[in-house]
Structures are given as structure tokens and as C-alpha cells.
Tab-separated table of C-alpha atoms in Angstrom:
chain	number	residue	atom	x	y	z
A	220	UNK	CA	42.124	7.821	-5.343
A	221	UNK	CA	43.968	7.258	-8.606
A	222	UNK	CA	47.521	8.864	-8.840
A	223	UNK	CA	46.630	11.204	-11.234
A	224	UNK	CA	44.714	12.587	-9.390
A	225	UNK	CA	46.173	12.919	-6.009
A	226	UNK	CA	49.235	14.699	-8.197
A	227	UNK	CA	46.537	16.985	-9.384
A	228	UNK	CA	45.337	17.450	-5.763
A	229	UNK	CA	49.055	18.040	-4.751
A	230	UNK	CA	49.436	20.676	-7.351
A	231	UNK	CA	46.410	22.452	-6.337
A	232	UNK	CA	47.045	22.278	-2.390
A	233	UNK	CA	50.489	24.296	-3.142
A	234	UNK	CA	49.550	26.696	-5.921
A	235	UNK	CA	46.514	27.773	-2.999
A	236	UNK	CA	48.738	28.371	-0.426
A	237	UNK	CA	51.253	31.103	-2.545
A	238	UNK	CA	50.544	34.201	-1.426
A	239	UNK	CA	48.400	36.462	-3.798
A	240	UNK	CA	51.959	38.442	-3.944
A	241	UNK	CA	53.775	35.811	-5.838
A	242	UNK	CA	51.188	35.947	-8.683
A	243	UNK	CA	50.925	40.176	-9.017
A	244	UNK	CA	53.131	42.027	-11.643
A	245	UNK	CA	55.325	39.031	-11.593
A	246	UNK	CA	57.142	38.084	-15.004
A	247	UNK	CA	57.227	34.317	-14.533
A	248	UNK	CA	54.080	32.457	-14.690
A	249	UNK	CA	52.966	30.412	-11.901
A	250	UNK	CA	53.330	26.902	-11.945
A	251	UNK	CA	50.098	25.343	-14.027
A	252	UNK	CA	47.446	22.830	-12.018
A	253	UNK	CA	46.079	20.298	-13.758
A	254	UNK	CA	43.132	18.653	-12.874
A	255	UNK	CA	41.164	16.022	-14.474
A	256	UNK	CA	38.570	17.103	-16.660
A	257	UNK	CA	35.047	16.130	-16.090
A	258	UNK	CA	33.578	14.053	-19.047
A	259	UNK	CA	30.044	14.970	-18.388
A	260	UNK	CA	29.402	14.564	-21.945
A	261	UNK	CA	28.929	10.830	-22.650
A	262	UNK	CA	28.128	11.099	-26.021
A	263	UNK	CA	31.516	12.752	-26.915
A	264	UNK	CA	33.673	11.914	-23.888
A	265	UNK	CA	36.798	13.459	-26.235
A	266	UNK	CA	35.422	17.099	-25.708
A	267	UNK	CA	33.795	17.041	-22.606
A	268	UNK	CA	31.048	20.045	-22.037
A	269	UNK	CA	32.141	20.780	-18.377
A	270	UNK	CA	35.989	21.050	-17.783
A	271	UNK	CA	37.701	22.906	-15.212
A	272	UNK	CA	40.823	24.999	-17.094
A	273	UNK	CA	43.686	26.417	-15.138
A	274	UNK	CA	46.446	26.959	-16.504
A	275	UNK	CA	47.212	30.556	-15.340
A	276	UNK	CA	48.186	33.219	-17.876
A	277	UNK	CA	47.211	36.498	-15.203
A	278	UNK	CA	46.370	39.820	-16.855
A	279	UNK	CA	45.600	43.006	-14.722
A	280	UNK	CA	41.547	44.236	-15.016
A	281	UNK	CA	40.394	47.259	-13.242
A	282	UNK	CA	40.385	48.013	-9.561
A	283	UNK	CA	43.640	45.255	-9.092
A	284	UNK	CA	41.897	42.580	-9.709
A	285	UNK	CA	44.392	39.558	-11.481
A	286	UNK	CA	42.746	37.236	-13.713
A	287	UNK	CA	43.441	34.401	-15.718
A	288	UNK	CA	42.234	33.374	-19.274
A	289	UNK	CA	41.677	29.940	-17.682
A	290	UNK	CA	38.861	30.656	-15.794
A	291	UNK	CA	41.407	31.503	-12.259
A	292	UNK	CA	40.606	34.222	-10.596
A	293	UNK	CA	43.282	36.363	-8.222
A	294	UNK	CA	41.627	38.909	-5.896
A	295	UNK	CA	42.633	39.413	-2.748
A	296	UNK	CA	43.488	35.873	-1.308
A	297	UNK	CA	41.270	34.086	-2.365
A	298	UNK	CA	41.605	31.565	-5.754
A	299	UNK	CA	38.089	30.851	-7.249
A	300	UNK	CA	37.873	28.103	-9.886
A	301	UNK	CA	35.198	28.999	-12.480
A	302	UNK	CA	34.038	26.184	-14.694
A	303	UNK	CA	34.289	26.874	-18.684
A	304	UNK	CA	30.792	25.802	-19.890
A	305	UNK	CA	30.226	25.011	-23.258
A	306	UNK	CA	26.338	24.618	-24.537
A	307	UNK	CA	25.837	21.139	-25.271
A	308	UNK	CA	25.588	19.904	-28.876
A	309	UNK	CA	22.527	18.042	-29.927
A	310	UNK	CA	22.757	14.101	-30.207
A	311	UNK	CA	23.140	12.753	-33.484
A	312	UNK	CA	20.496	11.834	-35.183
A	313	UNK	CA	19.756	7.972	-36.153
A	314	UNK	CA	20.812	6.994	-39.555
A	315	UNK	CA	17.530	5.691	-39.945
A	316	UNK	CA	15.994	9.452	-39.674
A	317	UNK	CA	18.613	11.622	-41.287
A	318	UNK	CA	17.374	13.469	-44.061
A	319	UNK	CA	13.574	13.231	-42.519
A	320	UNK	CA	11.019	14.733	-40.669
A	321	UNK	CA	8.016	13.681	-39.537
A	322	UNK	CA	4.676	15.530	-39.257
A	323	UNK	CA	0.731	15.166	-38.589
A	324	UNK	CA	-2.018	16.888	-39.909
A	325	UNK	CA	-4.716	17.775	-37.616
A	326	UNK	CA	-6.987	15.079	-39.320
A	327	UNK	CA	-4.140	12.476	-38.646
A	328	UNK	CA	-3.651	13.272	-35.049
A	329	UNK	CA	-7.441	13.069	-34.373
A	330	UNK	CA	-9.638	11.418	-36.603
A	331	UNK	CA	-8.434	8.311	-36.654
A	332	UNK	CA	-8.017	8.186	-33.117
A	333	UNK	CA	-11.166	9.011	-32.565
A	334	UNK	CA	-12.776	6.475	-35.191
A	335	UNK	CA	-10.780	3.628	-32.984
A	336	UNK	CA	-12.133	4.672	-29.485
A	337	UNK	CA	-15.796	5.498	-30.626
A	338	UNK	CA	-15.771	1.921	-32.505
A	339	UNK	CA	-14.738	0.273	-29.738
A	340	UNK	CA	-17.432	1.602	-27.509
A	341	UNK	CA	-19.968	0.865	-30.158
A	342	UNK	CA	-18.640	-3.161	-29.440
A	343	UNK	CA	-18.800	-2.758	-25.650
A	344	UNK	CA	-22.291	-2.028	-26.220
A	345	UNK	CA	-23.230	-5.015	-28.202
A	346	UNK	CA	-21.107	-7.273	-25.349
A	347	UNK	CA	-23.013	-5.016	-22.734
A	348	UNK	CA	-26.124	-5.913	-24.047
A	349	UNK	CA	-25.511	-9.501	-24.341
A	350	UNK	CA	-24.490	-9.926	-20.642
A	351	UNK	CA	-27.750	-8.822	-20.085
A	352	UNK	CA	-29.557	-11.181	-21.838
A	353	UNK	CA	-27.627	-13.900	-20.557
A	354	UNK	CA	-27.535	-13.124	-16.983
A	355	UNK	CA	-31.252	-12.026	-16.241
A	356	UNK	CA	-29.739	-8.334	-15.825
A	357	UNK	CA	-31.918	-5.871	-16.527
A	358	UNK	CA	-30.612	-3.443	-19.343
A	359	UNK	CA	-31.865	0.118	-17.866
A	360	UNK	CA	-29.317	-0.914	-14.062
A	361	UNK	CA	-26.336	-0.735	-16.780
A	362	UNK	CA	-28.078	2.321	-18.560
A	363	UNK	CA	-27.947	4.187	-15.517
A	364	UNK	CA	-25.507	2.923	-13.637
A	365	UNK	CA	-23.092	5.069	-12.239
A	366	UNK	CA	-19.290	4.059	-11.373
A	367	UNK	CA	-19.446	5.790	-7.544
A	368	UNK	CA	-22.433	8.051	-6.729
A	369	UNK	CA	-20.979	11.290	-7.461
A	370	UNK	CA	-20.259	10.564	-11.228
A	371	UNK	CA	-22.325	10.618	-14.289
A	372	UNK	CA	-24.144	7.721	-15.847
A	373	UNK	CA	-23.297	5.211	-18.197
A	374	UNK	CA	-25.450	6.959	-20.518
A	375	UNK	CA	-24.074	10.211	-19.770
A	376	UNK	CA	-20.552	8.464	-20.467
A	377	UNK	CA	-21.945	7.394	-23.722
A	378	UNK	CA	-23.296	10.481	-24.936
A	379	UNK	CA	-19.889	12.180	-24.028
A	380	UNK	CA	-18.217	9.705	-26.622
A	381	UNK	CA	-20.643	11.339	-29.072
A	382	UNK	CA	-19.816	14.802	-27.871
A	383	UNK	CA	-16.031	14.899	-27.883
A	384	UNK	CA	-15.602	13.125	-31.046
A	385	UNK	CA	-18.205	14.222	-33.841
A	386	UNK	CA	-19.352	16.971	-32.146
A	387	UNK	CA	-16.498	18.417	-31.329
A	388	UNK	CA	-14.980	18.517	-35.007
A	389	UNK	CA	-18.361	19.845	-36.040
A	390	UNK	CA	-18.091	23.251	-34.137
A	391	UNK	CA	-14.571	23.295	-34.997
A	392	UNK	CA	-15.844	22.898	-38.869
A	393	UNK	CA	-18.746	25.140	-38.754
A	394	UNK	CA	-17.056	27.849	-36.714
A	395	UNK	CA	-19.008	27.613	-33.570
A	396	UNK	CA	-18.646	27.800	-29.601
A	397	UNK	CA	-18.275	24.582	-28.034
A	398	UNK	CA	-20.742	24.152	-24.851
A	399	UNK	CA	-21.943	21.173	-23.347
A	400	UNK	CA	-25.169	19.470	-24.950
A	401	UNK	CA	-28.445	19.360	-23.354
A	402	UNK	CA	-30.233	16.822	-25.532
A	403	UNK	CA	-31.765	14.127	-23.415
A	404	UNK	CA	-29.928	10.824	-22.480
A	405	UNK	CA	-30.656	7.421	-24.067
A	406	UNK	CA	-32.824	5.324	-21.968
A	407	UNK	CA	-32.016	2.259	-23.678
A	408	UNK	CA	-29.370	0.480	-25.444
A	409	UNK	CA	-30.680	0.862	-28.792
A	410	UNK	CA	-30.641	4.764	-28.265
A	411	UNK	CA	-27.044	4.320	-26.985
A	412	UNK	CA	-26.111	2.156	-30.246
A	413	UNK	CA	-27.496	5.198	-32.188
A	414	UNK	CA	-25.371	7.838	-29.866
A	415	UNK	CA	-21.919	6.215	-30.790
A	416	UNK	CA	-23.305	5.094	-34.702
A	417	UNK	CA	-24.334	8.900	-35.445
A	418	UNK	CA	-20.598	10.156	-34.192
A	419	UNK	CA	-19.050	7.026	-36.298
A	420	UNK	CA	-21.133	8.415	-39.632
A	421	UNK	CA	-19.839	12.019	-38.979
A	422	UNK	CA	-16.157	10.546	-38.792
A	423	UNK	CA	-16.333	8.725	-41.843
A	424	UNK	CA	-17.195	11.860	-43.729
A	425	UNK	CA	-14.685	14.270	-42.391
A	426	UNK	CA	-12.843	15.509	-44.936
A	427	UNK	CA	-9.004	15.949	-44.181
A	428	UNK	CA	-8.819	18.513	-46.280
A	429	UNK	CA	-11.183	20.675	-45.205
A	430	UNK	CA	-10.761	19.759	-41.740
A	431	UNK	CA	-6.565	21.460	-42.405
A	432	UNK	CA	-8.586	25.150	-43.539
A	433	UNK	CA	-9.730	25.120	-39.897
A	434	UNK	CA	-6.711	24.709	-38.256
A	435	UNK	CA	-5.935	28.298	-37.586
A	436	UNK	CA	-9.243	28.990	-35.972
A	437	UNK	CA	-10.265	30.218	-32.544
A	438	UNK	CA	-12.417	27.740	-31.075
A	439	UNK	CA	-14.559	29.780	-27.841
A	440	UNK	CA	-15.238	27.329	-24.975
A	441	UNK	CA	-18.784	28.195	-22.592
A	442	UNK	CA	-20.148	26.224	-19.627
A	443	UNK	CA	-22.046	28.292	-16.975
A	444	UNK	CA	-19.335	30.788	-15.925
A	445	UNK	CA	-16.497	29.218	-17.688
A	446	UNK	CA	-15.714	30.974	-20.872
A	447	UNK	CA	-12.390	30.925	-22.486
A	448	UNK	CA	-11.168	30.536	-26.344
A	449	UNK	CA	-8.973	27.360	-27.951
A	450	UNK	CA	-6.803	27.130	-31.003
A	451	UNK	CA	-7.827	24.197	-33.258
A	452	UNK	CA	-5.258	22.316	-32.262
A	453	UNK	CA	-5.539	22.834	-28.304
A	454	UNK	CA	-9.279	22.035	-28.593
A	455	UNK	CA	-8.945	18.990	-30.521
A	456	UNK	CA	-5.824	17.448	-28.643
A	457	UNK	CA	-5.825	19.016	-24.937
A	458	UNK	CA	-9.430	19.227	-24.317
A	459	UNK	CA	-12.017	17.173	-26.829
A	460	UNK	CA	-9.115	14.359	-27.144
A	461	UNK	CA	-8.390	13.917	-23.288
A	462	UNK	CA	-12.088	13.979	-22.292
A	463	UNK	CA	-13.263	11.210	-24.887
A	464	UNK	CA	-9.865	8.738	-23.483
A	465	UNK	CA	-11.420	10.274	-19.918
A	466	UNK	CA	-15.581	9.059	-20.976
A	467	UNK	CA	-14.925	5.998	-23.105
A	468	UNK	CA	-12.072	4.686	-20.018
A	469	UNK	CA	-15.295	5.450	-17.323
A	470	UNK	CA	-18.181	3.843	-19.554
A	471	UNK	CA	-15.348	0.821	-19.923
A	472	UNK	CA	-15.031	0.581	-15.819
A	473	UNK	CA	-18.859	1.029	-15.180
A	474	UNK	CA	-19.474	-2.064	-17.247
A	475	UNK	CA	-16.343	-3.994	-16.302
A	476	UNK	CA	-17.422	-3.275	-12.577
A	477	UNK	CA	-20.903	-5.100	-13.347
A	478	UNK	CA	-19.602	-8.438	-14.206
A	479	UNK	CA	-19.200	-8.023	-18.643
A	480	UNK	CA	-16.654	-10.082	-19.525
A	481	UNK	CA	-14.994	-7.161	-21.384
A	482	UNK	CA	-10.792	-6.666	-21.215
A	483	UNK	CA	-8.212	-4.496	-22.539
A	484	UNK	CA	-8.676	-4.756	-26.659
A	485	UNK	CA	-12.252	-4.156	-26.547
A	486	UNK	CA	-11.154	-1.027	-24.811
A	487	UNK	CA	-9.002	-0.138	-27.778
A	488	UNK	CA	-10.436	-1.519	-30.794
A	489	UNK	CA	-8.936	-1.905	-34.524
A	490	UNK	CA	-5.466	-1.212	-33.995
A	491	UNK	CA	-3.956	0.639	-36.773
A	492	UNK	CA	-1.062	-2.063	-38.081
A	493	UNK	CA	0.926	-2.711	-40.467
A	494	UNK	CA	-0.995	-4.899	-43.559
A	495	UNK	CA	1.318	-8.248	-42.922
């Protein structure tokens, strides 16, 4: 234990065991305890948030009880110890950022996202494809395969792509309710290549502008019994945004489980970087 504070222990051990007599209408202040204070507050270990005051200045409330401005408490026989909290302040800010602030549309949280994902698929399709030529595989046992028997097919995963991209920002646009389709799945690969091109050509012509006007609509969600209403923003990022990552991440694992030679960046496309 360091010395200072065992002499801070020391202090405290005696100033408990006075009798709560020797602090009461008495006109010479008890001795002060000093403890060490607790620098809880890294970032400014000067003025620490959490520090345990007692220096003892008593003054009488009502029904006898002795208190201290401190934070020491007389009542009775007992000596409490209440910690003086002070809110924390905020950390400082990096150079770099003062002065700045940085903010998405709805269009720049989404859209582009969505253009990279859906793209992607559309290349797992052509490398899907090829493996089949190459290997003897027949093309429908990827269409409809299925990643464990309870789960939708790799069409259905394809289709979903469509339907939480393009189709999603269409009912947000044209002020619909958003259920699940019932259009017929692609059979083939060329009717999956249309799926995923027909949600790429809606994407391209979103306009971010318009797209903004809609973002203080109520989007209304219906699927059998399920019925419940979005904002814009919830629908796009905690439900349409989730569930393509969710569909594209499936339709990668179906493929990936069939022997294509498929890896991590044909999962996530054109990567948005910086023009070296």
C-alpha cells in the first residue's frame, strides 16, 4: 500500500471512531480526512469525475441530523461517505473533424449499397453458370437447390435480391404497401440474369432527389397476418437492407456449397474507392 495512502487510511480509522458527540454543536471543526481521489476520468486525470470529498464543515438540517458540505454525513453513529459525481464531459473531438459533420441522404445510405450487392450477384450468376458447363452439372440442381431442406431456393434467393432492392424503393416511391411478391420463380439462369438485370435498371434510374421527398413517409408492411407500418428510413435500412445482405449471403453459400469456385470479392463486388 503506498504511504499516502495508509496515512489516509489512518486518518479515516480515527475520525470513525469519535463519537457522534464530538462532532454536534461543537465550535472547532473536526480534523479533515483525506483520501486519494479516484481518477476515473482518463481523459482528464487533473479533474477526475468520481472523487470522494471530506473535509467536514457540519451544518445542522432538520430532525438533528449533522451534515457536511463534503459529502459526510453525521446521523446517529454512523459516518456515510457519499461520492460527489460530476456528469462526464464529452471527449474531444479529433482535429481532423472539428468544425464538421457528417451526414447521409437516404439515397446515399441505400442505393449505392444496393447497386454493389445486386451487381455482384448478377457475376455469381455468370460464374454459376460456367461451373456448369464445365463440370457436366446440370443448371436447373443449382436453380433449385436449396442450402438445408427447410430453406428457400436458389431461385427464391435470387428473386429476393430483386425484391429488397428495386422493389422495395419502388413502393417506397410510389407510396404503396410492401408485401411479398407472388410472381413465379425463374426456372433457368437466363430468367435469373433478367431477375437481378431488371432491379440493376431500376437502380440506375433512381433519382436522389426524388427519392429525399419520400423520406418522411409511412411505409405499411403485410404478409398473411403480419401487418405493421415503417418510416422510410426503418424500411429501407432495418428491414429491405438486412434481408437483401440476409438473400444475396444465402444464394452466395448455396452455390459455394456446390463446388463454384466463388470467394469473398465476388460476394461484394465494385468496392466504392478512392480514384488513385
Amino acid at each position: 500500500m503506498p504511504p499516502s495512502t495508509a496515512r489516509a487510511m489512518t486518518a479515516f480509522t480515527a475520525a470513525w471512531s469519535r463519537p457522534p458527540s464530538s462532532f454536534q454543536n461543537s465550535s472547532s471543526a473536526p480534523p479533515k480526512v483525506l483520501v486519494p481521489r479516484h481518477n476515473s476520468d482518463t481523459r482528464r486525470p487533473e479533474r477526475p469525475s468520481l472523487r470522494y470529498c471530506m473535509s467536514y464543515s457540519p451544518r445542522r438540517l432538520s430532525r438533528g441530523i449533522v451534515t457536511t458540505r463534503g459529502g459526510a454525513v453525521q446521523a446517529g453513529c454512523a459516518l456515510i461517505i457519499r461520492p460527489l459525481l460530476r456528469r462526464p464531459r464529452a471527449a474531444p473531438r479529433h482535429p481532423r473533424h472539428r468544425g464538421s459533420t457528417m451526414s447521409l441522404t437516404l439515397y446515399q445510405a441505400t442505393v449505392p449499397t444496393f447497386i454493389q450487392i445486386a451487381g455482384a450477384t448478377r457475376q455469381i450468376l455468370d460464374k454459376a453458370e460456367a461451373h456448369c458447363a464445365e463440370h457436366g452439372v446440370p443448371p436447373e440442381s443449382l436453380v433449385e437447390a436449396r442450402l438445408i431442406e427447410d430453406m428457400w431456393t436458389f431461385a427464391f434467393q435470387i428473386k429476393s435480391v430483386r425484391t429488397h432492392t428495386a422493389r422495395a424503393l419502388q413502393t417506397l416511391m410510389e407510396g404503396g404497401t410492401f408485401s411479398p411478391p407472388d410472381d413465379p420463380l425463374a426456372t433457368d439462369f437466363a430468367g435469373l440474369k433478367a431477375t437481378v438485370d431488371e432491379a440493376l435498371e431500376y437502380l440506375a434510374a433512381v433519382d436522389e432527389d426524388e427519392l429525399e421527398n419520400c423520406a418522411e413517409r409511412i411505409v405499411p408492411f403485410a404478409a398473411g397476418s403480419y401487418k405493421f407500418d415503417f418510416t422510410a428510413q426503418n424500411f429501407l435500412l432495418s428491414f429491405a437492407q438486412p434481408n437483401l445482405f440476409f438473400h444475396a449471403t444465402t444464394a452466395y453459400d448455396i452455390l459455394r456449397a456446390r463446388g463454384v469456385e466463388i470467394g469473398k470479392i465476388d460476394f461484394l463486388g465494385a468496392l466504392r474507392v478512392q480514384p488513385g
